[in-house]
CSV table of C-alpha atoms in Angstrom, one decimal:
chain,number,residue,atom,x,y,z
A,1,UNK,CA,-0.3,20.8,2.6
A,2,UNK,CA,3.2,20.8,4.3
A,3,UNK,CA,5.7,23.7,3.7
A,4,UNK,CA,8.1,21.1,2.2
A,5,UNK,CA,5.4,20.0,-0.3
A,6,UNK,CA,4.7,23.6,-1.3
A,7,UNK,CA,8.4,24.1,-2.0
A,8,UNK,CA,8.6,20.9,-4.0
A,9,UNK,CA,5.4,21.3,-5.9
A,10,UNK,CA,5.5,24.5,-8.1
A,11,UNK,CA,2.0,23.8,-9.5
A,12,UNK,CA,-0.8,25.7,-7.8
A,13,UNK,CA,-3.6,23.7,-6.3
A,14,UNK,CA,-6.5,23.7,-8.7
A,15,UNK,CA,-4.5,24.0,-11.9
A,16,UNK,CA,-4.1,21.1,-14.2
A,17,UNK,CA,-0.9,19.2,-13.3
A,18,UNK,CA,-1.2,16.9,-16.3
A,19,UNK,CA,-3.5,16.8,-19.3
A,20,UNK,CA,-4.0,14.4,-22.2
A,21,UNK,CA,-5.4,15.7,-25.5
A,22,UNK,CA,-6.9,13.4,-28.1
A,23,UNK,CA,-4.7,10.4,-27.3
A,24,UNK,CA,-4.9,7.5,-29.8
A,25,UNK,CA,-3.2,4.2,-29.2
A,26,UNK,CA,-3.7,1.2,-31.5
A,27,UNK,CA,-1.9,-2.1,-31.3
A,28,UNK,CA,-1.3,-4.0,-34.6
A,29,UNK,CA,-2.1,-7.8,-34.4
A,30,UNK,CA,-1.2,-8.8,-37.9
A,31,UNK,CA,-2.9,-9.0,-41.3
A,32,UNK,CA,-3.6,-5.3,-41.2
A,33,UNK,CA,-5.8,-5.5,-38.1
A,34,UNK,CA,-5.4,-3.3,-35.0
A,35,UNK,CA,-6.7,-3.3,-31.5
A,36,UNK,CA,-8.2,0.2,-30.9
A,37,UNK,CA,-7.1,0.6,-27.3
A,38,UNK,CA,-7.5,4.4,-27.1
A,39,UNK,CA,-9.6,6.5,-29.5
A,40,UNK,CA,-9.1,10.2,-28.9
A,41,UNK,CA,-9.1,10.4,-25.1
A,42,UNK,CA,-8.8,13.9,-23.5
A,43,UNK,CA,-8.7,14.5,-19.7
A,44,UNK,CA,-6.8,16.5,-17.2
A,45,UNK,CA,-6.0,16.1,-13.5
A,46,UNK,CA,-5.6,19.1,-11.2
A,47,UNK,CA,-3.1,19.5,-8.4
A,48,UNK,CA,-4.7,18.4,-5.1
A,49,UNK,CA,-7.4,16.4,-7.0
A,50,UNK,CA,-8.3,12.7,-7.4
A,51,UNK,CA,-9.7,11.9,-10.8
A,52,UNK,CA,-11.1,8.3,-10.9
A,53,UNK,CA,-11.0,6.5,-14.2
A,54,UNK,CA,-13.4,3.6,-14.2
A,55,UNK,CA,-14.7,1.0,-16.7
A,56,UNK,CA,-14.7,-2.7,-17.5
A,57,UNK,CA,-11.6,-4.7,-18.1
A,58,UNK,CA,-10.1,-4.1,-21.5
A,59,UNK,CA,-11.6,-0.6,-22.0
A,60,UNK,CA,-8.1,1.1,-22.2
A,61,UNK,CA,-7.7,2.4,-18.6
A,62,UNK,CA,-4.2,0.9,-18.0
A,63,UNK,CA,-3.1,1.9,-21.5
A,64,UNK,CA,-4.0,5.5,-20.8
A,65,UNK,CA,-2.1,5.2,-17.4
A,66,UNK,CA,1.0,3.9,-19.1
A,67,UNK,CA,0.9,6.8,-21.7
A,68,UNK,CA,0.5,9.4,-18.9
A,69,UNK,CA,3.7,8.2,-17.1
A,70,UNK,CA,5.7,7.7,-20.3
A,71,UNK,CA,5.9,4.0,-20.3
A,72,UNK,CA,4.4,4.0,-23.8
A,73,UNK,CA,4.0,6.6,-26.5
A,74,UNK,CA,0.7,7.5,-28.2
A,75,UNK,CA,0.2,7.1,-31.9
A,76,UNK,CA,-1.5,10.5,-31.9
A,77,UNK,CA,-2.3,13.2,-29.4
A,78,UNK,CA,-0.5,15.2,-26.8
A,79,UNK,CA,0.4,15.0,-23.1
A,80,UNK,CA,1.1,18.1,-21.1
A,81,UNK,CA,2.9,18.3,-17.7
A,82,UNK,CA,1.9,21.7,-16.6
A,83,UNK,CA,2.6,23.8,-19.7
A,84,UNK,CA,5.2,21.5,-21.2
A,85,UNK,CA,4.3,19.0,-23.9
A,86,UNK,CA,5.9,15.7,-23.0
A,87,UNK,CA,5.0,14.0,-26.4
A,88,UNK,CA,7.5,16.3,-28.2
A,89,UNK,CA,10.4,15.4,-26.0
A,90,UNK,CA,13.2,13.0,-26.9
A,91,UNK,CA,13.8,9.9,-24.8
A,92,UNK,CA,16.6,11.7,-22.9
A,93,UNK,CA,14.5,14.8,-22.3
A,94,UNK,CA,11.6,12.7,-21.2
A,95,UNK,CA,13.7,10.8,-18.7
A,96,UNK,CA,14.5,14.1,-17.0
A,97,UNK,CA,10.8,14.8,-16.5
A,98,UNK,CA,10.0,11.3,-15.4
A,99,UNK,CA,10.5,12.1,-11.7
A,100,UNK,CA,7.4,14.4,-11.9
A,101,UNK,CA,5.0,11.6,-12.9
A,102,UNK,CA,5.1,8.2,-11.0
A,103,UNK,CA,3.0,5.1,-11.1
A,104,UNK,CA,1.7,2.7,-8.5
A,105,UNK,CA,1.1,-0.7,-10.0
A,106,UNK,CA,-1.8,-3.2,-9.6
A,107,UNK,CA,0.0,-6.2,-8.2
A,108,UNK,CA,2.0,-5.1,-5.1
A,109,UNK,CA,4.2,-8.2,-5.0
A,110,UNK,CA,5.2,-8.7,-8.6
A,111,UNK,CA,6.0,-5.0,-9.0
A,112,UNK,CA,8.8,-5.3,-6.4
A,113,UNK,CA,12.1,-7.0,-7.2
A,114,UNK,CA,12.2,-10.1,-5.0
A,115,UNK,CA,16.0,-10.0,-5.0
A,116,UNK,CA,16.2,-6.6,-3.3
A,117,UNK,CA,15.3,-5.7,0.2
A,118,UNK,CA,12.8,-2.9,0.9
A,119,UNK,CA,15.4,-0.2,1.4
A,120,UNK,CA,17.0,-0.9,-2.0
A,121,UNK,CA,13.6,-0.9,-3.7
A,122,UNK,CA,12.6,2.5,-2.3
A,123,UNK,CA,16.1,3.9,-2.8
A,124,UNK,CA,16.3,2.8,-6.5
A,125,UNK,CA,14.7,6.0,-7.9
A,126,UNK,CA,17.0,8.2,-5.8
A,127,UNK,CA,20.0,6.2,-7.0
A,128,UNK,CA,18.9,6.5,-10.7
A,129,UNK,CA,18.6,10.3,-10.5
A,130,UNK,CA,21.6,10.8,-8.3
A,131,UNK,CA,19.7,12.5,-5.6
A,132,UNK,CA,21.6,13.1,-2.3
A,133,UNK,CA,24.5,11.3,-0.7
A,134,UNK,CA,24.3,7.7,0.4
A,135,UNK,CA,23.5,8.7,4.0
A,136,UNK,CA,20.8,11.2,2.8
A,137,UNK,CA,19.2,8.6,0.6
A,138,UNK,CA,19.0,6.1,3.5
A,139,UNK,CA,17.5,8.7,5.8
A,140,UNK,CA,14.9,9.6,3.2
A,141,UNK,CA,14.0,6.0,2.6
A,142,UNK,CA,13.3,5.5,6.3
A,143,UNK,CA,11.2,8.7,6.4
A,144,UNK,CA,9.2,7.5,3.4
A,145,UNK,CA,8.6,4.0,4.8
A,146,UNK,CA,7.4,5.5,8.1
A,147,UNK,CA,5.2,7.9,6.3
A,148,UNK,CA,3.3,5.0,4.6
A,149,UNK,CA,3.1,2.9,7.7
A,150,UNK,CA,6.2,0.6,7.4
A,151,UNK,CA,8.5,0.4,10.4
A,152,UNK,CA,12.2,1.3,10.0
A,153,UNK,CA,13.3,-2.1,11.1
A,154,UNK,CA,11.4,-3.6,8.1
A,155,UNK,CA,13.7,-1.9,5.6
A,156,UNK,CA,15.9,-5.0,5.6
A,157,UNK,CA,13.0,-7.3,4.8
A,158,UNK,CA,12.4,-8.7,1.4
A,159,UNK,CA,9.0,-8.5,-0.4
A,160,UNK,CA,8.1,-12.1,0.4
A,161,UNK,CA,8.4,-11.4,4.1
A,162,UNK,CA,5.6,-8.7,3.9
A,163,UNK,CA,1.9,-8.9,3.4
A,164,UNK,CA,0.3,-7.7,0.2
A,165,UNK,CA,-0.9,-4.5,1.9
A,166,UNK,CA,2.6,-3.8,3.2
A,167,UNK,CA,4.1,-4.4,-0.3
A,168,UNK,CA,1.7,-1.9,-1.8
A,169,UNK,CA,2.7,0.6,0.9
A,170,UNK,CA,6.3,0.0,-0.2
A,171,UNK,CA,5.2,0.6,-3.8
A,172,UNK,CA,3.6,3.9,-2.7
A,173,UNK,CA,6.8,4.9,-0.9
A,174,UNK,CA,8.9,4.2,-4.0
A,175,UNK,CA,6.5,6.3,-6.1
A,176,UNK,CA,6.8,9.2,-3.6
A,177,UNK,CA,10.6,9.1,-3.4
A,178,UNK,CA,11.2,11.6,-6.2
A,179,UNK,CA,8.6,14.0,-4.9
A,180,UNK,CA,6.3,13.8,-8.0
A,181,UNK,CA,3.6,16.2,-9.0
A,182,UNK,CA,1.4,13.4,-10.4
A,183,UNK,CA,0.7,9.8,-9.3
A,184,UNK,CA,-1.1,7.3,-11.6
A,185,UNK,CA,-2.5,4.5,-9.4
A,186,UNK,CA,-3.4,1.6,-11.6
A,187,UNK,CA,-6.0,-0.6,-9.7
A,188,UNK,CA,-3.9,-0.1,-6.6
A,189,UNK,CA,-6.1,-2.1,-4.2
A,190,UNK,CA,-7.7,-4.8,-6.5
A,191,UNK,CA,-5.2,-7.4,-5.5
A,192,UNK,CA,-5.5,-6.7,-1.8
A,193,UNK,CA,-7.7,-8.3,0.8
A,194,UNK,CA,-10.9,-6.4,1.5
A,195,UNK,CA,-9.8,-5.7,5.0
A,196,UNK,CA,-6.8,-3.6,3.9
A,197,UNK,CA,-8.3,-1.9,0.9
A,198,UNK,CA,-9.7,1.0,2.9
A,199,UNK,CA,-6.4,1.5,4.6
A,200,UNK,CA,-4.5,1.9,1.4
A,201,UNK,CA,-7.2,4.2,-0.2
A,202,UNK,CA,-7.2,6.4,2.9
A,203,UNK,CA,-3.4,6.5,2.8
A,204,UNK,CA,-3.4,7.7,-0.8
A,205,UNK,CA,-6.0,10.4,0.1
A,206,UNK,CA,-4.0,11.6,3.0
A,207,UNK,CA,-0.8,11.8,0.9
A,208,UNK,CA,-2.7,13.7,-1.9
A,209,UNK,CA,-3.9,16.3,0.6
A,210,UNK,CA,-0.5,16.6,2.3
A,211,UNK,CA,1.6,16.9,-0.8
A,212,UNK,CA,-0.8,18.5,-3.2
A,213,UNK,CA,-0.6,15.6,-5.6
A,214,UNK,CA,-2.7,15.1,-8.7
A,215,UNK,CA,-3.9,11.5,-8.4
A,216,UNK,CA,-5.3,9.5,-11.4
A,217,UNK,CA,-7.0,6.6,-9.7
A,218,UNK,CA,-7.7,3.7,-12.1
A,219,UNK,CA,-10.3,1.2,-11.1
A,220,UNK,CA,-13.0,-1.1,-12.4
A,221,UNK,CA,-15.0,-0.6,-9.2
A,222,UNK,CA,-17.2,2.6,-9.4
A,223,UNK,CA,-18.4,1.9,-5.8
A,224,UNK,CA,-14.9,2.1,-4.4
A,225,UNK,CA,-13.9,5.3,-6.1
A,226,UNK,CA,-17.0,7.1,-4.7
A,227,UNK,CA,-15.0,7.4,-1.4
A,228,UNK,CA,-11.7,8.7,-2.9
A,229,UNK,CA,-12.4,10.8,-6.0
A,230,UNK,CA,-13.3,14.4,-6.7
A,231,UNK,CA,-14.3,13.6,-10.3
A,232,UNK,CA,-15.1,10.5,-12.2
A,233,UNK,CA,-14.3,9.7,-15.8
A,234,UNK,CA,-16.1,6.6,-17.3
A,235,UNK,CA,-14.3,4.8,-20.1
A,236,UNK,CA,-15.9,2.4,-22.6
A,237,UNK,CA,-13.9,0.8,-25.5
A,238,UNK,CA,-11.1,3.4,-25.4
A,239,UNK,CA,-13.3,6.5,-25.1
A,240,UNK,CA,-14.5,8.7,-22.3
A,241,UNK,CA,-18.3,8.4,-22.3
A,242,UNK,CA,-19.0,10.5,-19.2
A,243,UNK,CA,-17.0,12.7,-16.9
A,244,UNK,CA,-18.0,15.0,-14.1
A,245,UNK,CA,-18.0,15.7,-10.4
A,246,UNK,CA,-18.3,12.5,-8.3
A,247,UNK,CA,-21.6,13.5,-6.8
A,248,UNK,CA,-23.1,14.3,-10.2
A,249,UNK,CA,-22.0,11.0,-11.8
A,250,UNK,CA,-23.0,8.8,-8.9
A,251,UNK,CA,-26.3,10.5,-8.1
A,252,UNK,CA,-27.5,11.4,-11.6
A,253,UNK,CA,-25.7,9.4,-14.2
A,254,UNK,CA,-26.5,10.5,-17.8
A,255,UNK,CA,-24.8,7.8,-19.9
A,256,UNK,CA,-26.6,4.3,-20.0
A,257,UNK,CA,-23.2,2.6,-19.5
A,258,UNK,CA,-22.5,4.6,-16.3
A,259,UNK,CA,-26.0,3.6,-15.1
A,260,UNK,CA,-25.2,0.0,-15.8
A,261,UNK,CA,-21.9,0.2,-13.8
A,262,UNK,CA,-23.9,1.7,-10.8
A,263,UNK,CA,-26.5,-1.0,-11.0
A,264,UNK,CA,-23.8,-3.6,-10.6
A,265,UNK,CA,-22.6,-2.1,-7.3
A,266,UNK,CA,-24.0,-4.4,-4.5
A,267,UNK,CA,-26.6,-2.7,-2.3
A,268,UNK,CA,-26.9,-3.3,1.4
A,269,UNK,CA,-30.6,-3.0,1.7
A,270,UNK,CA,-33.4,-4.1,-0.7
A,271,UNK,CA,-35.0,-0.6,-0.7
A,272,UNK,CA,-31.8,0.8,-2.2
A,273,UNK,CA,-31.7,-1.7,-5.1
A,274,UNK,CA,-32.3,-0.5,-8.6
A,275,UNK,CA,-35.0,-1.9,-10.8
A,276,UNK,CA,-33.1,-1.6,-14.2
A,277,UNK,CA,-31.6,-4.6,-15.7
A,278,UNK,CA,-27.8,-5.0,-15.2
A,279,UNK,CA,-25.5,-4.7,-18.2
A,280,UNK,CA,-25.9,-7.6,-20.6
A,281,UNK,CA,-24.0,-8.8,-23.6
A,282,UNK,CA,-20.4,-8.1,-24.6
A,283,UNK,CA,-18.8,-5.0,-26.1
A,284,UNK,CA,-18.1,-5.1,-29.9
A,285,UNK,CA,-14.6,-6.3,-30.9
A,286,UNK,CA,-12.0,-3.5,-30.4
A,287,UNK,CA,-10.6,-4.6,-33.8
A,288,UNK,CA,-13.8,-4.0,-35.7
A,289,UNK,CA,-15.8,-1.1,-34.2
A,290,UNK,CA,-19.3,-0.3,-35.6
A,291,UNK,CA,-20.2,3.1,-37.2
A,292,UNK,CA,-22.7,4.1,-34.6
A,293,UNK,CA,-22.5,4.2,-30.8
A,294,UNK,CA,-20.3,1.4,-29.6
A,295,UNK,CA,-22.7,0.8,-26.6
A,296,UNK,CA,-25.9,0.7,-28.7
A,297,UNK,CA,-26.3,-3.1,-28.8
A,298,UNK,CA,-26.1,-3.3,-25.0
A,299,UNK,CA,-28.3,-0.2,-24.4
A,300,UNK,CA,-32.0,-0.4,-23.5
A,301,UNK,CA,-32.6,3.1,-24.7
A,302,UNK,CA,-30.9,2.9,-28.1
A,303,UNK,CA,-32.7,4.3,-31.2
A,304,UNK,CA,-31.9,4.3,-34.9
A,305,UNK,CA,-29.6,7.3,-34.6
A,306,UNK,CA,-27.5,5.5,-32.0
A,307,UNK,CA,-26.8,2.7,-34.5
A,308,UNK,CA,-25.9,5.0,-37.4
A,309,UNK,CA,-24.0,7.9,-35.9
A,310,UNK,CA,-21.2,7.8,-33.3
A,311,UNK,CA,-21.8,10.2,-30.4
A,312,UNK,CA,-19.1,12.8,-29.5
A,313,UNK,CA,-18.3,13.8,-25.9
A,314,UNK,CA,-20.2,17.1,-25.3
A,315,UNK,CA,-20.6,19.4,-22.4
A,316,UNK,CA,-24.0,18.8,-20.8
A,317,UNK,CA,-24.1,20.9,-17.6
A,318,UNK,CA,-21.5,22.5,-15.3
A,319,UNK,CA,-18.5,20.3,-15.3
A,320,UNK,CA,-20.4,17.3,-16.8
A,321,UNK,CA,-19.6,16.0,-20.3
A,322,UNK,CA,-21.4,12.9,-21.9
A,323,UNK,CA,-21.0,11.0,-25.2
A,324,UNK,CA,-24.7,10.0,-25.7
A,325,UNK,CA,-27.3,11.2,-28.2
A,326,UNK,CA,-30.0,10.7,-25.7
A,327,UNK,CA,-28.4,12.1,-22.5
A,328,UNK,CA,-30.9,15.1,-22.5
A,329,UNK,CA,-33.9,12.8,-22.6
A,330,UNK,CA,-33.0,9.8,-20.5
A,331,UNK,CA,-34.4,10.0,-17.0
A,332,UNK,CA,-32.2,8.5,-14.4
A,333,UNK,CA,-34.9,8.3,-11.7
A,334,UNK,CA,-33.6,5.3,-9.8
A,335,UNK,CA,-32.3,5.8,-6.2
A,336,UNK,CA,-28.6,5.2,-5.6
């Protein structure tokens, strides 16, 4: 970590930079019905760590990301930045803390204003917070662009003149402009060509290490996050169903849904392929959730208890927590 980063980041590496406690977010859709987007989610991200948040589309990953950066407010629950509770702050007070938590969006092109050149896009946060003089802002923009692999002469370009990968690098530079403690990256490479995904993922990892960032990396691809994360949290229908160290989750998954996600990752050799059936069926409606385990109807291990009692997230071993009645008895013997 650079000396500059140490001065900017007052959070010690290894401490939780940001934490969510029992977050609930429901979206009314009329006639008294609600979409249960988040249902009591708790997780924390430490300084210098990447926590990957994975799950199928519609499971609530992006909703959680928006709550963490303050783009939306939870119906219930708390968010802490260090020791400070953000959910108690007024809009004016929250704005003052917004520089500490920044977001990288999924679509690198549509997240950039097409009417502004690259310099103006990256400079905007500095302008909004009144940081530095005009000359100092311009100099910092050039430094940020070069840091993420964009040439100084490209600062006058517009988004449509750059590739998707270059636009995402610009989005990363913009997120870094306020020297944040926390970055929420919402599917940051899903819209990119396969050939440039690894470059962007490696860039994020390098920046995390250099600046001591807490990185929440949201993705539907559990295979991708294996190469970038320290821990993995698996979401299903607005809940965390498994969370633990990356090696634990990938090599010895304890929740049947996690096993299904791993089965869906393409294998390069027949000997590495799993024998279990891939995930089948659809999740229950998020507007009408059943009483028991919400994964029960898709689970090959489900028993009567699973259909009658909803499982709670519980500590299983070490840093691992799982929301499954049968986690102690299911044998995950397949080879990854």
